[in-house]
Short mmCIF file of C-alpha atoms and ligand atoms in Angstrom, two decimals:
data_model
loop_
_atom_site.label_atom_id
_atom_site.label_comp_id
_atom_site.label_asym_id
_atom_site.label_seq_id
_atom_site.Cartn_x
_atom_site.Cartn_y
_atom_site.Cartn_z
CA MET A 206 -19.52 17.91 -19.36
CA GLU A 207 -16.78 21.03 -19.06
CA GLU A 208 -13.04 19.24 -18.82
CA GLN A 209 -13.57 21.26 -15.45
CA ASP A 210 -15.54 20.05 -13.96
CA LYS A 211 -15.15 16.17 -14.67
CA LEU A 212 -11.67 16.37 -13.33
CA LYS A 213 -13.33 18.21 -10.46
CA ILE A 214 -15.84 14.59 -10.11
CA LEU A 215 -12.64 12.73 -10.97
CA LYS A 216 -10.31 14.35 -7.88
CA GLU A 217 -14.12 13.90 -5.00
CA LEU A 218 -14.42 10.56 -5.98
CA LEU A 219 -10.59 9.51 -6.03
CA LEU A 220 -9.97 11.53 -3.03
CA THR A 221 -12.79 10.91 -0.55
CA GLU A 222 -11.34 9.77 2.50
CA GLU A 223 -12.15 5.85 3.62
CA LYS A 224 -12.94 7.53 6.47
CA GLU A 225 -15.78 9.42 5.05
CA TYR A 226 -17.03 7.33 2.34
CA ALA A 227 -17.27 4.29 4.80
CA ASP A 228 -19.37 7.22 7.58
CA SER A 229 -21.72 8.58 4.74
CA ILE A 230 -22.42 4.69 3.95
CA ALA A 231 -23.05 4.88 8.10
CA LYS A 232 -25.46 7.23 7.90
CA LYS A 233 -27.46 5.81 5.24
CA VAL A 234 -28.00 2.68 7.00
CA GLU A 235 -28.43 3.86 10.19
CA GLU A 236 -31.36 6.51 8.62
CA LEU A 237 -33.10 3.05 6.68
CA SER A 238 -33.25 1.64 9.58
CA LYS A 239 -34.53 3.97 12.06
CA ILE A 240 -37.23 4.01 8.55
CA VAL A 241 -37.91 0.69 8.92
CA HIS A 242 -37.93 0.22 12.35
CA GLN A 243 -40.93 3.18 12.03
CA LYS A 244 -42.49 1.09 10.16
CA GLN A 245 -42.03 -2.22 12.39
CA LYS A 246 -43.83 -0.80 15.92
CA LEU A 247 -46.72 0.40 13.00
CA SER A 248 -46.78 -3.03 11.35
CA HIS A 249 -46.17 -4.85 14.74
CA LYS A 250 -49.51 -6.17 15.00
CA VAL A 251 -50.87 -6.55 12.45
CA ASP A 252 -48.25 -8.56 10.33
CA PRO A 253 -45.94 -10.77 12.55
CA ILE A 254 -44.49 -12.09 9.07
CA ILE A 255 -43.63 -7.96 7.23
CA ASP A 256 -41.88 -8.02 10.84
CA ASP A 257 -39.66 -10.83 10.72
CA LYS A 258 -39.00 -10.26 7.01
CA LEU A 259 -37.66 -6.69 8.24
CA GLU A 260 -35.91 -7.34 10.65
CA GLU A 261 -33.46 -9.99 8.52
CA PHE A 262 -33.66 -7.33 5.77
CA VAL A 263 -32.30 -4.79 7.83
CA GLU A 264 -29.84 -6.97 9.27
CA GLU A 265 -28.99 -8.05 5.59
CA ILE A 266 -28.09 -4.22 5.02
CA PRO A 267 -24.81 -3.16 5.65
CA LYS A 268 -23.43 -6.66 3.83
CA THR A 269 -25.54 -6.04 0.07
CA LEU A 270 -25.35 -2.30 0.48
CA GLY A 271 -21.40 -2.23 1.15
CA PRO A 272 -20.07 -4.30 -1.78
CA THR A 273 -22.80 -2.32 -4.64
CA ILE A 274 -21.87 0.92 -3.69
CA THR A 275 -18.40 0.25 -4.12
CA GLN A 276 -18.83 -1.14 -7.28
CA THR A 277 -20.74 2.08 -8.29
CA LEU A 278 -17.77 3.79 -7.17
CA LYS A 279 -15.04 1.54 -9.16
CA GLU A 280 -17.04 1.92 -12.80
CA GLU A 281 -17.40 5.63 -12.66
CA ILE A 282 -13.64 6.14 -11.88
CA LYS A 283 -13.10 3.06 -14.61
CA ASN A 284 -15.56 5.23 -17.51
CA SER A 285 -14.13 8.33 -17.11
CA GLN A 286 -10.43 6.94 -17.19
CA ASP A 287 -9.40 9.65 -19.67
CA ALA A 288 -9.72 11.64 -17.25
CA VAL A 289 -7.65 9.95 -14.59
CA VAL A 290 -4.06 11.11 -16.95
CA GLU A 291 -4.72 14.79 -16.79
CA ALA A 292 -6.22 14.68 -13.20
CA LEU A 293 -3.17 12.06 -12.23
CA PHE A 294 -0.18 15.18 -11.18
CA PRO A 295 -2.85 16.98 -8.73
CA ILE A 296 -3.51 13.17 -7.48
CA ILE A 297 -0.11 11.99 -7.22
CA GLY A 298 0.29 14.58 -3.85
CA LYS A 299 -2.51 13.27 -2.20
CA MET A 300 -1.49 9.51 -2.67
CA ILE A 301 1.66 10.20 -1.29
CA LYS A 302 0.30 11.52 1.29
CA ARG A 303 -2.60 8.39 2.31
CA TYR A 304 1.15 6.42 1.35
CA ILE A 305 3.38 8.01 3.51
CA ALA A 306 2.29 10.42 5.85
CA HIS A 307 3.07 8.53 8.76
CA GLU A 308 5.88 7.47 7.22
CA MET A 309 7.11 10.96 6.82
CA ARG A 310 6.26 12.38 10.21
CA LEU A 311 8.42 9.79 11.87
CA LEU A 312 11.72 10.90 9.74
CA SER A 313 11.36 14.18 10.27
CA ASP A 314 10.26 14.12 13.84
CA ASN A 315 13.65 12.33 13.56
CA ILE A 316 15.24 15.02 12.34
CA ASN A 317 13.59 17.69 14.72
CA LYS A 318 15.67 15.14 17.03
CA LYS A 319 18.89 15.83 15.75
CA THR A 320 18.65 19.15 15.04
CA LYS A 321 17.67 19.78 18.47
CA GLU A 322 20.65 18.25 19.86
CA ALA A 323 22.86 19.78 17.57
CA PHE A 324 21.94 22.67 18.17
CA SER A 325 23.35 24.49 20.86
CA PHE A 326 26.32 23.90 18.88
CA LYS A 327 25.19 24.61 15.48
CA ARG A 328 25.14 28.35 17.03
CA TRP A 329 28.40 29.41 18.58
CA PHE A 330 29.46 27.41 15.03
CA ARG A 331 27.45 29.28 13.57
CA ARG A 332 28.33 33.09 15.54
CA THR A 333 32.18 32.26 15.35
CA LYS A 334 32.34 31.65 11.61
CA ALA A 335 29.51 34.90 10.69
CA LYS A 336 32.31 36.29 12.59
CA ALA A 337 34.70 35.54 10.81
CA GLN A 338 33.63 35.91 7.65
CA GLY A 339 31.58 39.42 8.93
CA ILE A 340 28.42 38.28 7.80
CA SER A 341 24.99 38.54 10.03
CA ASP A 342 23.96 35.26 11.68
CA GLY A 343 20.48 34.92 9.71
CA ASP A 344 21.70 35.19 7.26
CA LEU A 345 24.05 32.15 7.37
CA ALA A 346 21.01 30.76 9.06
CA ILE A 347 19.45 31.13 5.85
CA THR A 348 21.82 29.32 3.85
CA ASP A 349 21.76 26.34 5.86
CA TYR A 350 18.25 25.82 5.78
CA ALA A 351 17.96 26.22 1.90
CA LYS A 352 20.85 23.31 1.16
CA PRO A 353 20.00 20.88 -0.03
CA ARG A 354 21.26 17.49 2.15
CA LEU A 355 20.73 13.50 1.76
CA ILE A 356 18.27 11.93 4.38
CA GLN A 357 18.00 8.65 3.23
CA MET A 358 18.68 6.37 0.04
CA PHE A 359 16.73 3.02 -0.63
CA VAL A 360 17.59 0.69 -3.17
CA VAL A 361 14.78 -0.74 -4.03
CA GLU A 362 14.29 -4.44 -6.08
CA LYS A 363 11.55 -2.78 -9.16
CA ASP A 364 9.43 -5.55 -9.97
CA SER A 365 7.91 -6.44 -5.89
CA GLY A 366 9.21 -3.09 -4.63
CA LEU A 367 11.66 -5.00 -2.06
CA LEU A 368 14.50 -3.82 0.16
CA ILE A 369 17.61 -4.35 -1.02
CA ALA A 370 19.70 -2.52 0.75
CA ASP A 371 19.09 1.39 2.58
CA TYR A 372 21.33 4.15 4.28
CA SER A 373 20.32 6.76 6.79
CA PRO A 374 22.28 9.82 7.18
CA LEU A 375 20.42 11.42 9.94
CA SER A 376 17.91 9.04 11.20
CA ASP A 377 17.89 6.08 13.08
CA GLY A 378 15.44 3.86 11.88
CA THR A 379 12.65 4.19 13.20
CA ILE A 380 10.23 4.51 10.29
CA ASP A 381 9.38 0.74 8.40
CA LYS A 382 11.89 0.91 5.54
CA ASP A 383 9.84 -1.99 3.80
CA MET A 384 7.05 -0.55 4.00
CA VAL A 385 8.21 2.83 2.27
CA ALA A 386 10.04 1.07 -0.09
CA GLY A 387 6.55 -0.86 -1.40
CA MET A 388 4.38 1.82 -0.93
CA LEU A 389 7.24 3.83 -3.52
CA THR A 390 6.99 1.29 -5.90
CA ALA A 391 3.48 1.45 -6.07
CA ILE A 392 2.89 4.96 -6.72
CA LYS A 393 6.15 4.62 -9.37
CA GLY A 394 4.17 1.80 -11.05
CA PHE A 395 0.75 3.30 -10.76
CA VAL A 396 2.50 6.79 -12.89
CA GLU A 397 4.18 4.43 -15.21
CA ASP A 398 1.52 2.93 -16.04
CA ALA A 399 -1.04 5.64 -17.23
CA PHE A 400 1.82 6.66 -18.57
CA GLN A 401 2.12 3.78 -20.87
CA GLY A 402 3.86 4.05 -24.21
CA GLY A 403 5.45 6.99 -23.56
CA ASN A 404 7.88 5.21 -21.85
CA GLN A 405 7.98 7.53 -18.72
CA ASN A 406 9.98 6.48 -15.61
CA LEU A 407 8.54 9.02 -12.69
CA GLU A 408 11.65 10.71 -11.20
CA THR A 409 10.54 12.55 -8.81
CA ILE A 410 8.42 12.93 -6.41
CA GLU A 411 7.74 15.87 -3.83
CA TYR A 412 6.46 15.86 -0.65
CA GLU A 413 6.14 18.39 2.17
CA LEU A 414 9.01 19.14 2.53
CA TYR A 415 10.66 17.00 0.73
CA THR A 416 11.97 15.46 -2.38
CA ILE A 417 11.81 12.10 -3.62
CA HIS A 418 14.68 11.66 -6.18
CA ILE A 419 14.19 8.08 -8.20
CA GLN A 420 16.98 7.11 -10.78
CA ASN A 421 16.29 3.71 -12.33
CA PHE A 422 18.45 0.73 -12.67
CA TYR A 423 17.80 -2.52 -14.71
CA SER A 424 16.29 -4.55 -12.11
CA TYR A 425 15.98 -2.29 -10.06
CA TYR A 426 15.78 1.67 -8.34
CA ILE A 427 17.29 4.01 -6.15
CA ALA A 428 15.94 6.74 -4.39
CA ALA A 429 16.99 9.17 -2.32
CA VAL A 430 14.79 11.79 -0.35
CA ILE A 431 16.33 14.59 -0.10
CA SER A 432 15.63 18.01 1.99
CA GLY A 433 16.04 21.42 1.62
CA ALA A 434 16.19 22.66 -1.78
CA TYR A 435 16.68 20.53 -5.07
CA ASN A 436 17.68 22.40 -7.56
CA LEU A 437 18.90 21.44 -10.86
CA MET A 438 22.60 21.22 -9.36
CA PHE A 439 22.15 19.48 -7.04
CA LYS A 440 20.39 16.81 -9.17
CA GLU A 441 23.36 16.80 -11.78
CA VAL A 442 25.33 16.05 -9.11
CA LEU A 443 23.82 13.60 -7.43
CA GLU A 444 22.71 11.68 -10.65
CA ASP A 445 26.08 11.26 -11.69
CA GLN A 446 27.46 10.53 -8.36
CA ILE A 447 25.01 7.43 -8.61
CA ILE A 448 25.58 6.48 -11.61
CA GLU A 449 29.20 6.04 -10.76
CA PHE A 450 28.27 3.77 -7.95
CA ALA A 451 25.92 1.80 -9.82
CA LYS A 452 28.43 1.25 -12.46
CA ASN A 453 31.83 1.15 -10.64
CA HIS A 454 30.43 -0.25 -7.06
CA ILE A 455 27.59 -2.54 -7.83
CA SER A 456 28.11 -6.61 -9.66
CA ARG A 457 25.11 -8.83 -9.61
CA ARG A 458 26.19 -10.30 -6.25
CA ASP A 459 25.21 -6.98 -4.71
CA LEU A 460 21.54 -7.52 -5.69
CA GLU A 461 21.29 -11.10 -3.78
CA ASN A 462 23.58 -10.17 -0.57
CA SER A 463 21.07 -7.39 1.19
CA GLU A 464 24.06 -6.72 4.19
CA LEU A 465 27.21 -6.52 1.05
CA PHE A 466 24.96 -3.48 -0.68
CA THR A 467 23.80 -1.75 2.43
CA ASN A 468 27.96 -1.60 3.04
CA LYS A 469 28.62 -0.35 0.16
CA LEU A 470 25.90 2.07 -0.40
CA LYS A 471 26.83 4.10 3.14
CA LYS A 472 30.57 2.93 2.87
CA HIS A 473 29.89 5.21 -0.42
CA PHE A 474 27.42 7.90 0.24
CA GLU A 475 28.79 8.84 3.59
CA ASP A 476 32.17 10.93 2.18
CA GLU A 477 30.06 11.88 -1.33
CA ILE A 478 27.12 14.84 -1.36
CA VAL A 479 27.29 17.71 0.18
CA MET B 18 20.54 -12.75 5.53
CA LYS B 19 17.22 -10.83 5.35
CA LEU B 20 14.83 -12.86 4.94
CA SER B 21 11.81 -10.89 2.73
CA LYS B 22 8.76 -12.27 0.44
CA LYS B 23 6.36 -10.12 -1.07
CA VAL B 24 2.92 -11.43 -0.89
CA VAL B 25 -0.58 -10.67 -2.79
CA LEU B 26 -4.27 -10.04 -1.54
CA LEU B 27 -6.36 -10.24 -4.43
CA GLY B 28 -10.32 -11.54 -5.36
CA HIS B 29 -13.45 -9.39 -6.19
CA PHE B 30 -14.68 -6.63 -3.99
CA GLY B 31 -15.92 -7.10 0.00
CA VAL B 32 -15.16 -10.49 -0.17
CA GLY B 33 -12.47 -9.38 2.80
CA LYS B 34 -9.14 -9.07 2.04
CA THR B 35 -8.78 -6.09 3.99
CA SER B 36 -10.14 -8.04 7.06
CA LEU B 37 -7.90 -10.25 6.89
CA PHE B 38 -4.63 -9.18 6.89
CA ARG B 39 -5.94 -6.49 9.05
CA ARG B 40 -6.32 -9.67 11.51
CA PHE B 41 -3.01 -11.40 10.95
CA ILE B 42 -0.83 -7.87 11.53
CA ASP B 43 -2.84 -6.12 14.17
CA ASN B 44 -4.96 -9.41 15.34
CA GLU B 45 -8.04 -6.36 14.70
CA PHE B 46 -11.16 -6.86 13.01
CA SER B 47 -14.23 -4.32 12.04
CA GLU B 48 -17.55 -4.85 11.13
CA ASP B 49 -16.84 -1.61 8.90
CA TYR B 50 -16.49 -1.95 5.37
CA LYS B 51 -14.14 0.52 4.23
CA VAL B 52 -13.27 0.39 0.76
CA THR B 53 -9.45 -0.14 -0.27
CA LEU B 54 -8.41 2.23 -3.49
CA GLY B 55 -5.35 1.20 -5.04
CA VAL B 56 -2.58 -0.35 -2.15
CA GLN B 57 -2.07 -0.93 0.81
CA ILE B 58 1.39 -2.10 2.16
CA LYS B 59 2.16 -3.44 5.54
CA LYS B 60 5.12 -5.47 6.58
CA LYS B 61 4.67 -8.88 9.13
CA VAL B 62 7.93 -10.57 10.59
CA VAL B 63 6.69 -14.60 10.77
CA GLU B 64 9.28 -16.01 13.47
CA MET B 65 9.68 -19.39 11.04
CA PRO B 66 9.96 -23.17 12.56
CA ASP B 67 14.07 -23.50 11.32
CA GLY B 68 14.15 -20.39 13.59
CA ARG B 69 14.82 -18.26 10.46
CA GLU B 70 12.97 -14.67 10.59
CA LEU B 71 10.93 -14.00 7.43
CA SER B 72 9.51 -10.05 6.70
CA MET B 73 6.51 -10.85 4.74
CA ILE B 74 5.15 -7.56 2.91
CA ILE B 75 1.82 -7.81 2.27
CA TRP B 76 0.24 -6.46 -0.60
CA ASP B 77 -3.58 -5.66 -0.11
CA THR B 78 -5.44 -4.49 -2.68
CA GLU B 79 -8.20 -2.33 -4.07
CA GLY B 80 -11.06 -4.72 -4.89
CA HIS B 81 -12.37 -6.07 -8.96
CA THR B 82 -14.62 -8.26 -10.46
CA ASP B 83 -12.32 -8.68 -13.32
CA ILE B 84 -8.93 -10.11 -12.67
CA GLU B 85 -7.32 -8.52 -15.56
CA ASP B 86 -8.65 -5.54 -14.14
CA THR B 87 -5.79 -5.70 -10.91
CA ARG B 88 -3.07 -3.33 -12.02
CA LYS B 89 -0.12 -4.57 -13.26
CA SER B 90 2.28 -3.87 -11.62
CA TYR B 91 1.25 -4.66 -8.41
CA LEU B 92 1.92 -7.97 -9.35
CA LEU B 93 5.36 -8.49 -10.56
CA GLY B 94 7.64 -9.94 -8.27
CA SER B 95 5.73 -11.21 -6.13
CA ASN B 96 6.18 -15.07 -4.07
CA ALA B 97 2.66 -15.42 -3.51
CA PHE B 98 -0.92 -14.91 -4.46
CA ILE B 99 -3.63 -15.03 -1.94
CA TYR B 100 -7.11 -15.00 -3.98
CA VAL B 101 -10.08 -14.61 -1.24
CA PHE B 102 -13.49 -15.11 -1.79
CA ASP B 103 -16.83 -14.81 0.00
CA LEU B 104 -18.58 -17.78 1.28
CA THR B 105 -21.51 -16.21 1.13
CA ARG B 106 -22.00 -14.99 -2.94
CA ILE B 107 -21.17 -16.77 -5.78
CA ASP B 108 -20.51 -13.96 -7.53
CA THR B 109 -16.73 -13.82 -6.06
CA TYR B 110 -16.09 -17.42 -7.50
CA LYS B 111 -17.98 -18.48 -10.12
CA ASN B 112 -14.96 -17.62 -12.22
CA LEU B 113 -12.97 -18.91 -9.38
CA SER B 114 -11.10 -21.18 -12.00
CA GLU B 115 -11.05 -18.43 -15.01
CA ASP B 116 -8.89 -16.27 -12.88
CA LEU B 117 -6.81 -18.05 -11.45
CA ASP B 118 -6.12 -19.71 -15.25
CA TYR B 119 -4.68 -15.89 -16.05
CA LEU B 120 -2.42 -15.62 -12.76
CA THR B 121 -0.68 -18.47 -13.58
CA LYS B 122 -0.53 -17.81 -17.03
CA ASN B 123 1.13 -14.89 -16.84
CA HIS B 124 2.82 -15.31 -13.49
CA PRO B 125 3.51 -19.30 -13.90
CA LYS B 126 6.33 -18.82 -11.15
CA VAL B 127 4.21 -17.37 -8.17
CA ILE B 128 2.43 -20.19 -5.39
CA ILE B 129 -0.98 -19.64 -5.44
CA LYS B 130 -3.16 -19.81 -2.34
CA VAL B 131 -6.76 -19.78 -2.64
CA ILE B 132 -9.11 -18.43 0.42
CA GLY B 133 -12.72 -19.08 1.51
CA ASN B 134 -13.79 -16.31 3.52
CA LYS B 135 -16.18 -14.89 6.73
CA LEU B 136 -17.38 -19.04 7.43
CA ASP B 137 -18.74 -17.68 10.16
CA LEU B 138 -21.40 -17.04 7.94
CA VAL B 139 -22.18 -20.09 6.81
CA ASN B 140 -22.65 -23.51 7.79
CA GLU B 141 -19.02 -25.30 7.46
CA LYS B 142 -20.60 -28.69 6.10
CA GLU B 143 -23.30 -27.40 3.53
CA THR B 144 -20.68 -24.88 2.81
CA LEU B 145 -18.01 -27.99 1.81
CA LYS B 146 -21.05 -29.54 -0.58
CA ASN B 147 -21.92 -26.63 -2.37
CA LEU B 148 -17.75 -26.26 -3.35
CA GLU B 149 -17.93 -29.59 -3.98
CA GLU B 150 -20.90 -29.79 -6.25
CA LEU B 151 -19.21 -26.83 -7.95
CA ASN B 152 -16.17 -27.47 -8.19
CA VAL B 153 -14.18 -24.83 -6.62
CA LYS B 154 -11.45 -26.46 -4.62
CA ALA B 155 -10.65 -23.46 -1.85
CA ASP B 156 -6.84 -24.44 0.54
CA CYS B 157 -8.47 -22.83 3.51
CA LEU B 158 -11.73 -21.95 4.86
CA THR B 159 -11.09 -18.73 6.74
CA SER B 160 -13.13 -16.12 9.10
CA ALA B 161 -11.00 -13.11 9.72
CA LYS B 162 -13.70 -11.66 11.89
CA THR B 163 -13.20 -15.06 14.68
CA ASN B 164 -9.57 -15.47 13.95
CA LYS B 165 -10.83 -19.15 12.60
CA ASN B 166 -7.06 -20.75 10.19
CA VAL B 167 -5.96 -16.88 9.64
CA GLN B 168 -3.06 -17.55 11.90
CA ASP B 169 -2.88 -21.10 10.62
CA PHE B 170 -2.58 -20.45 7.44
CA PHE B 171 -0.48 -17.13 6.67
CA SER B 172 2.45 -19.83 8.67
CA GLU B 173 1.76 -22.93 6.48
CA LEU B 174 2.36 -19.82 3.41
CA ALA B 175 5.09 -18.83 5.21
CA THR B 176 7.26 -22.50 5.32
CA GLU B 177 5.84 -22.57 1.76
CA ILE B 178 7.11 -19.70 -0.39
CA THR B 179 10.77 -19.73 1.52
CA ALA B 180 11.56 -23.62 1.01
N1 LIG C 60 -18.60 -12.11 9.31
C1 LIG C 60 -17.10 -11.73 8.67
N2 LIG C 60 -17.39 -10.27 8.09
C2 LIG C 60 -16.38 -10.39 7.77
C3 LIG C 60 -15.50 -10.89 7.53
N3 LIG C 60 -14.37 -10.57 6.59
C4 LIG C 60 -15.00 -9.42 6.31
N4 LIG C 60 -15.65 -9.39 6.73
C5 LIG C 60 -16.93 -8.22 6.96
O1 LIG C 60 -16.71 -7.65 5.14
C6 LIG C 60 -17.09 -6.79 4.56
C7 LIG C 60 -15.79 -6.22 4.30
O2 LIG C 60 -14.67 -6.74 4.32
P1 LIG C 60 -12.75 -6.54 3.35
O3 LIG C 60 -12.52 -6.53 4.58
O4 LIG C 60 -13.48 -4.92 3.66
O5 LIG C 60 -13.41 -6.02 2.39
P2 LIG C 60 -12.28 -6.29 1.66
O6 LIG C 60 -12.24 -7.34 0.41
O7 LIG C 60 -10.84 -5.72 1.71
O8 LIG C 60 -13.05 -4.99 0.40
P3 LIG C 60 -12.53 -4.31 -1.56
O9 LIG C 60 -10.80 -3.77 -0.75
O10 LIG C 60 -13.22 -3.41 -1.85
O11 LIG C 60 -11.60 -4.69 -1.84
C8 LIG C 60 -16.80 -5.65 5.85
O12 LIG C 60 -17.57 -5.06 6.58
C9 LIG C 60 -16.33 -6.70 6.95
O13 LIG C 60 -16.12 -6.31 8.53
C10 LIG C 60 -15.27 -12.47 8.05
O14 LIG C 60 -15.05 -13.26 7.89
N5 LIG C 60 -16.66 -13.05 8.83
MG1 LIG C 61 -10.26 -3.85 0.64
#
């Protein structure tokens, strides 16, 4: 089989939405039961015993067929494991969609709301600034948009994925941070398992307009959600700030005390970063 | 002080892990079988008898015939494992004691609970007898469909993991 084809099959296997998959089974069962019922009508007069058996068979289908089909699917995935690594990067994108799409939407709605609230004041401010500097409104808007911004920070226990602390300069806590922390950890685990032996860590996840920057420490990791252009310069500044924070401000005691850690995180990153 | 614990659902394909998860968290049930790929994670805040609030972070994993195929990273740092089997399919519990040995060996500090699910499809008395003959010990028999014993099981687990 061509590499290209292998990849395609694997992607189809892994990425078929749950719903689509369940629907296709349901359809097959329905078709099957139609056929059986037709036969049943014919056999009605002939043999009542067969009739009973058929009924039972139709009832049993969802119970017996479901797990068998799943088993086949999983086996297929297992057998194509070398292709998994190759196909990993495009898949990660999809996985993240499935995992955090909803949470991220809430986050972005929130930001939009905030931006709207600030809009009229911002425009006035921008005009004044533009006039003073002799550049056009639009140019300023573009630089504004592209500017990387810290949207949310999570401090997560490495193994368990339990949230230790978090800080969100913009949103006001409508997303379920415990869930996002768990899911980021699951994604991290998935990727790092796939590169087993290479001692690779997942450093960034790109998700629609956001970049999730991940920095590992001994027993926890910090994930920072960034909007705008996450460039090398920003990455380095952020990295340094996080290291400085972890080294000089965090002790073992803070890891066991969410409140303490949260306060420190907030205090530190309030004035830092763009 | 915030109290969070990680609980992982494990077991063969189609035994009802996702159904128990949905029943406990959203009080919903569906006859559709939508296979879980990877893992899904949700939180349920449980009010404890002593007034404290516990955030149970529950990981609903994909089923495996062989427990050793379960992604290792999903199991790390857990406070409890719930091993679910299907009372109607002996295949899903004939290796129970080996599977439990594997879990205790690799995660000695984690509380392990065993659930026999789909109680609504079997005769309880007969089933208990059969399980005893096979020396299969379940901590609880549940039905995600009828909600039988589901809430009680999780409440007791909540108390146990915070003790
Ligand atoms: N009658 C009955 N059916 C159940 C019960 N629990 C689950 N089911 C059905 O069993 C099938 C499989 O349930 P799931 O909850 O998806 O099983 P799972 O363990 O999550 O399966 P995987 O994700 O593939 O590992 C579904 O069709 C459910 O409706 C139960 O208590 N009683
Ligand atoms: Mg499932």
